[in-house]
Tab-separated table of C-alpha atoms in Angstrom:
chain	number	residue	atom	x	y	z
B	390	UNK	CA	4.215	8.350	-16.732
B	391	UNK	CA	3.038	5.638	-19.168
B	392	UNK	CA	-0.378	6.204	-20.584
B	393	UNK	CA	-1.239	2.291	-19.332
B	394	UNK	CA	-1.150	3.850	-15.336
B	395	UNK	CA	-3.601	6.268	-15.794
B	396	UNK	CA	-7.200	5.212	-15.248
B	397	UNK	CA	-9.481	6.879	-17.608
B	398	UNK	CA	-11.210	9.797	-16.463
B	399	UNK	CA	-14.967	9.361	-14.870
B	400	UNK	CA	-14.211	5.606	-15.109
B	401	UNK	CA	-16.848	3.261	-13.906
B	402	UNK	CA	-15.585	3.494	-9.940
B	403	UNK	CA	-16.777	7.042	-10.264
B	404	UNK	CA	-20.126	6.111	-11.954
B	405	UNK	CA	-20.630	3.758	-8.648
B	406	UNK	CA	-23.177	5.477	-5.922
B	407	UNK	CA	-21.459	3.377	-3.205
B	408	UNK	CA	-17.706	5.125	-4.080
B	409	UNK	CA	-15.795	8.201	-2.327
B	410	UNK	CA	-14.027	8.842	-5.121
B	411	UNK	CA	-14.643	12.441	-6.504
B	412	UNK	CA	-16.084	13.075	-9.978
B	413	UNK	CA	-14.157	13.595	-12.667
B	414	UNK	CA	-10.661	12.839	-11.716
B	415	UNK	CA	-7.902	11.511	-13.905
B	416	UNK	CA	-6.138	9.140	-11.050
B	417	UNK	CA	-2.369	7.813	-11.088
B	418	UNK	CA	-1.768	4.437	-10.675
B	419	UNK	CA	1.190	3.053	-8.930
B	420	UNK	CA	3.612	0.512	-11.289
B	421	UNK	CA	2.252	-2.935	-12.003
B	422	UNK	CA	5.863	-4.196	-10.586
B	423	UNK	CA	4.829	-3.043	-7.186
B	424	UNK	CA	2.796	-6.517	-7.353
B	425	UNK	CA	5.335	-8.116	-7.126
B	426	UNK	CA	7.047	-6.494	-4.288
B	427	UNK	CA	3.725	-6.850	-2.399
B	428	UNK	CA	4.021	-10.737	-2.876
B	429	UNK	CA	7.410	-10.516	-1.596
B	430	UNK	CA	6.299	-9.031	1.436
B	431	UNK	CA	3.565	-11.273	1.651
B	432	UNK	CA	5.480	-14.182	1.404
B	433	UNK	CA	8.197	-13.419	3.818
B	434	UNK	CA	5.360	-12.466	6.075
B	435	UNK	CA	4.107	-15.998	5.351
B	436	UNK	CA	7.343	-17.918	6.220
B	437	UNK	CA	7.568	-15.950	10.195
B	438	UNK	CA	4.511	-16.541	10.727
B	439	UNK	CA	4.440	-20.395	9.480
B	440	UNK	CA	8.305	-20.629	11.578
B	441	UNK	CA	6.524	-18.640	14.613
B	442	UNK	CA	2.831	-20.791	14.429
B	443	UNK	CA	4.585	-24.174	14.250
B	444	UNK	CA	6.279	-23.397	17.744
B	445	UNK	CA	3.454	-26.099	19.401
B	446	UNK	CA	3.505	-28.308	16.735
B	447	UNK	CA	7.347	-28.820	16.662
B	448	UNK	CA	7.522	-28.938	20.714
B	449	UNK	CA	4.675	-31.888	20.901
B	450	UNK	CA	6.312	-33.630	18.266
B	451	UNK	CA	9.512	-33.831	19.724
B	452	UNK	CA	7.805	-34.184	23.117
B	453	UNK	CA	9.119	-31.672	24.582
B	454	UNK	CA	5.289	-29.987	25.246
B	455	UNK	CA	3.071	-33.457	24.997
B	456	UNK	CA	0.313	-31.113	27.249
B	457	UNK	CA	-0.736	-29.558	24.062
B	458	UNK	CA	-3.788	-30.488	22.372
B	459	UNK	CA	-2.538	-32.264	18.590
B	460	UNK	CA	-5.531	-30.506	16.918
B	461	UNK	CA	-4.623	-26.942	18.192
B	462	UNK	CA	-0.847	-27.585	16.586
B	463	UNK	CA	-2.130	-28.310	13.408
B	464	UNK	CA	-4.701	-25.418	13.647
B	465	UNK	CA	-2.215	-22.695	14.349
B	466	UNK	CA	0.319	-23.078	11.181
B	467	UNK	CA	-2.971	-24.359	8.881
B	468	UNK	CA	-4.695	-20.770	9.612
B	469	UNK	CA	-1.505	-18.884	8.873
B	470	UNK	CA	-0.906	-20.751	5.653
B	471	UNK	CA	-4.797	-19.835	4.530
B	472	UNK	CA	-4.399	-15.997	5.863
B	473	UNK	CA	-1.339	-16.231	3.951
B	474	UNK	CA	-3.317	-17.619	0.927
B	475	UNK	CA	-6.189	-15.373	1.140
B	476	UNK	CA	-3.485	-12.204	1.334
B	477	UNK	CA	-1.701	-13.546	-1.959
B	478	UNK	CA	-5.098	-13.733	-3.645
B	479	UNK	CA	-5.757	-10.000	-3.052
B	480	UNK	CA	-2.596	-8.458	-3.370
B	481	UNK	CA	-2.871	-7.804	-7.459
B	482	UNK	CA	-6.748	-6.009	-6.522
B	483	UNK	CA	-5.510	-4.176	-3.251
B	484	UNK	CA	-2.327	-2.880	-5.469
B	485	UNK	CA	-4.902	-2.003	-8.278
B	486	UNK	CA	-6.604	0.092	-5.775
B	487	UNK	CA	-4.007	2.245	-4.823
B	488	UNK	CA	-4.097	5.910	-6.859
B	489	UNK	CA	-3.278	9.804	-6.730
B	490	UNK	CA	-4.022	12.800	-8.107
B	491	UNK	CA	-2.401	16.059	-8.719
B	492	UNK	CA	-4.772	18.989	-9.184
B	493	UNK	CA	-4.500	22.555	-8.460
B	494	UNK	CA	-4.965	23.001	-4.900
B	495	UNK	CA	-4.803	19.558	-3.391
B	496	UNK	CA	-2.875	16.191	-3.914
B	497	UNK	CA	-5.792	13.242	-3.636
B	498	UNK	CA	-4.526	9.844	-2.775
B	499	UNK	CA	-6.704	6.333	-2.357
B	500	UNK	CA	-6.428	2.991	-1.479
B	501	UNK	CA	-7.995	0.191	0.094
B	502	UNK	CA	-10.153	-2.786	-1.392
B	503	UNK	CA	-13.285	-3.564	1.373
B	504	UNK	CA	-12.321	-0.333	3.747
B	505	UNK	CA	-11.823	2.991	1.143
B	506	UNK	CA	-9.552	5.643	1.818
B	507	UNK	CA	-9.400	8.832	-0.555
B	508	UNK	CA	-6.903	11.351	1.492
B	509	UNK	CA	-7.033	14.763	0.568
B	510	UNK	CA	-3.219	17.200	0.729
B	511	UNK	CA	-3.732	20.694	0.320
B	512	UNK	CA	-0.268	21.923	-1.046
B	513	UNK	CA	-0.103	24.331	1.786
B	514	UNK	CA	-0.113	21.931	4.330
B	515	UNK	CA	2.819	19.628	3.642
B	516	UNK	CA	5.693	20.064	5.310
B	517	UNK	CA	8.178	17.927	3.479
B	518	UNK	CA	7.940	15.296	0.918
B	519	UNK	CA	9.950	12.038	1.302
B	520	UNK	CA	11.258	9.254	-0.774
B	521	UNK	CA	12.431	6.099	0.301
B	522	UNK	CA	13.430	2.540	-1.721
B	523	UNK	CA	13.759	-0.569	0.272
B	524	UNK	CA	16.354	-3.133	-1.135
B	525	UNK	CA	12.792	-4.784	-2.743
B	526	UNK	CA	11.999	-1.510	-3.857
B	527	UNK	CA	15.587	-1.169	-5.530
B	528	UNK	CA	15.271	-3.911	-7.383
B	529	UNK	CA	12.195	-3.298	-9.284
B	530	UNK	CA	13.331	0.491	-9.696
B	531	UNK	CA	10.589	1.336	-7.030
B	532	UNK	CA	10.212	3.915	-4.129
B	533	UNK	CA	7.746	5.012	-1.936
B	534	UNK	CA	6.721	8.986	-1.820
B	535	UNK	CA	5.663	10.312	1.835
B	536	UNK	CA	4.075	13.640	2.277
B	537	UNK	CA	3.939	15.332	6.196
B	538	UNK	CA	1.827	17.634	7.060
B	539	UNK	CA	1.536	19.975	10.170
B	540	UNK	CA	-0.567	17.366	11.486
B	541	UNK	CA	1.674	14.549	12.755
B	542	UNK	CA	-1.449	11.550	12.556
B	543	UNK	CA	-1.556	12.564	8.511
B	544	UNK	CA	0.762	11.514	6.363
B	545	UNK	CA	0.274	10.382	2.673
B	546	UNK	CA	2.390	7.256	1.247
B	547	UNK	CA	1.949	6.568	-2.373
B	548	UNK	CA	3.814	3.387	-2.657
B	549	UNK	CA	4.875	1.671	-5.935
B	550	UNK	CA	6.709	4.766	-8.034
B	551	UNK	CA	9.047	4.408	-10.101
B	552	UNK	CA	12.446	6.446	-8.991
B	553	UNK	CA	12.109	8.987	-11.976
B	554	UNK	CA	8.110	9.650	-10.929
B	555	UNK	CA	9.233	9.601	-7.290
B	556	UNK	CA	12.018	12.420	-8.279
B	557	UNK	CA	10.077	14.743	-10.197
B	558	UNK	CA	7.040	14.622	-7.921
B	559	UNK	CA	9.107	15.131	-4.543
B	560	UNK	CA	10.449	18.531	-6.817
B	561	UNK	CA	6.750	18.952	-8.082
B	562	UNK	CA	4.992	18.735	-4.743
B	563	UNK	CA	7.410	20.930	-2.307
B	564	UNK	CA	7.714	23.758	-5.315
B	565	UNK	CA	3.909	23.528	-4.961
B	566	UNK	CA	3.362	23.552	-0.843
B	567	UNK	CA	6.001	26.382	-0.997
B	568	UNK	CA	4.240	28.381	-3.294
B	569	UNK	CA	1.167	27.637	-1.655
B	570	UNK	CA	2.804	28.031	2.165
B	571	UNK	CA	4.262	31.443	0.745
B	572	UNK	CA	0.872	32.585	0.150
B	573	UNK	CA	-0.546	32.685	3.013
């Protein structure tokens, strides 16, 4: 993995009262290309919703619904376009956010910008690693790594890999829960 994805260790989230982060670890970032595939998303999420939110709007103007209020129209499709504005704005911070860890016993994995998320693997729990690319994902040399565990509401998705990283930690990670599994 490029030096440029790691964040330097104790970096100034962990110095931060207000953080769940733990102390002192040296965390993985996901690949500054996964951006863009997050605006991609975001901006085909835009267009449905715009298509879907301008339902009123096109039906009063061609008079087919005149019962609608004109305001209400024009409200529907004017929030989606600002959600959809507001979402663009944050993608390159929320992606920034996103981070794992490897140590000894565990596999740590964060995200989220206002509502923080540090998940916690032990080895010896997962079941079976995953890894998935999209036709998005494909085309930025992306994929997506999914560890199960035993319990089915927990499972771990570090987004934003590049194939070789998602390779070699899908081999890294099940030699590790085997190992671990084995003794127990």
């Amino acid at each position: 993995m490029p030096e440029t994805d790691r964040a330097p260790a104790g970096a100034a989230v962990a110095d931060d009262p207000k953080t769940i982060d733990p102390e002192g670890v040296d965390w993985l970032r996901v690949h500054p290309d996964y951006v863009k595939v997050r605006i991609f998303g975001v901006l085909i999420g835009a267009v449905v919703w715009l298509i879907i939110t301008s339902i009123p709007l096109v039906l009063r103007s061609t008079g087919v619904w005149g019962g609608y209020p004109e305001w209400l129209a024009w409200l529907l499709p004017g929030l989606a376009l600002l959600w959809s504005l507001i979402d663009l704005f944050v993608t390159n911070r929320r992606v920034r956010a996103i981070g794992y860890a490897e140590r000894d016993d565990d596999l740590l994995v964060r995200q989220g910008i206002l509502f923080k998320k540090v998940l916690v693997v032990p080895y010896g729990r997962m079941q079976y690693v995953d890894v998935q690319m999209g036709p998005v994902d494909r085309a930025f040399g992306l994929c997506k790594v999914q560890l199960h565990t035993a319990a089915s509401d927990v499972t771990a998705t570090i987004p934003g890999v590049t194939a070789d990283e998602g390779a070699r930690l899908r081999e890294q990670l099940s030699a590790r829960g085997e190992a671990r599994l084995a003794g127990l």
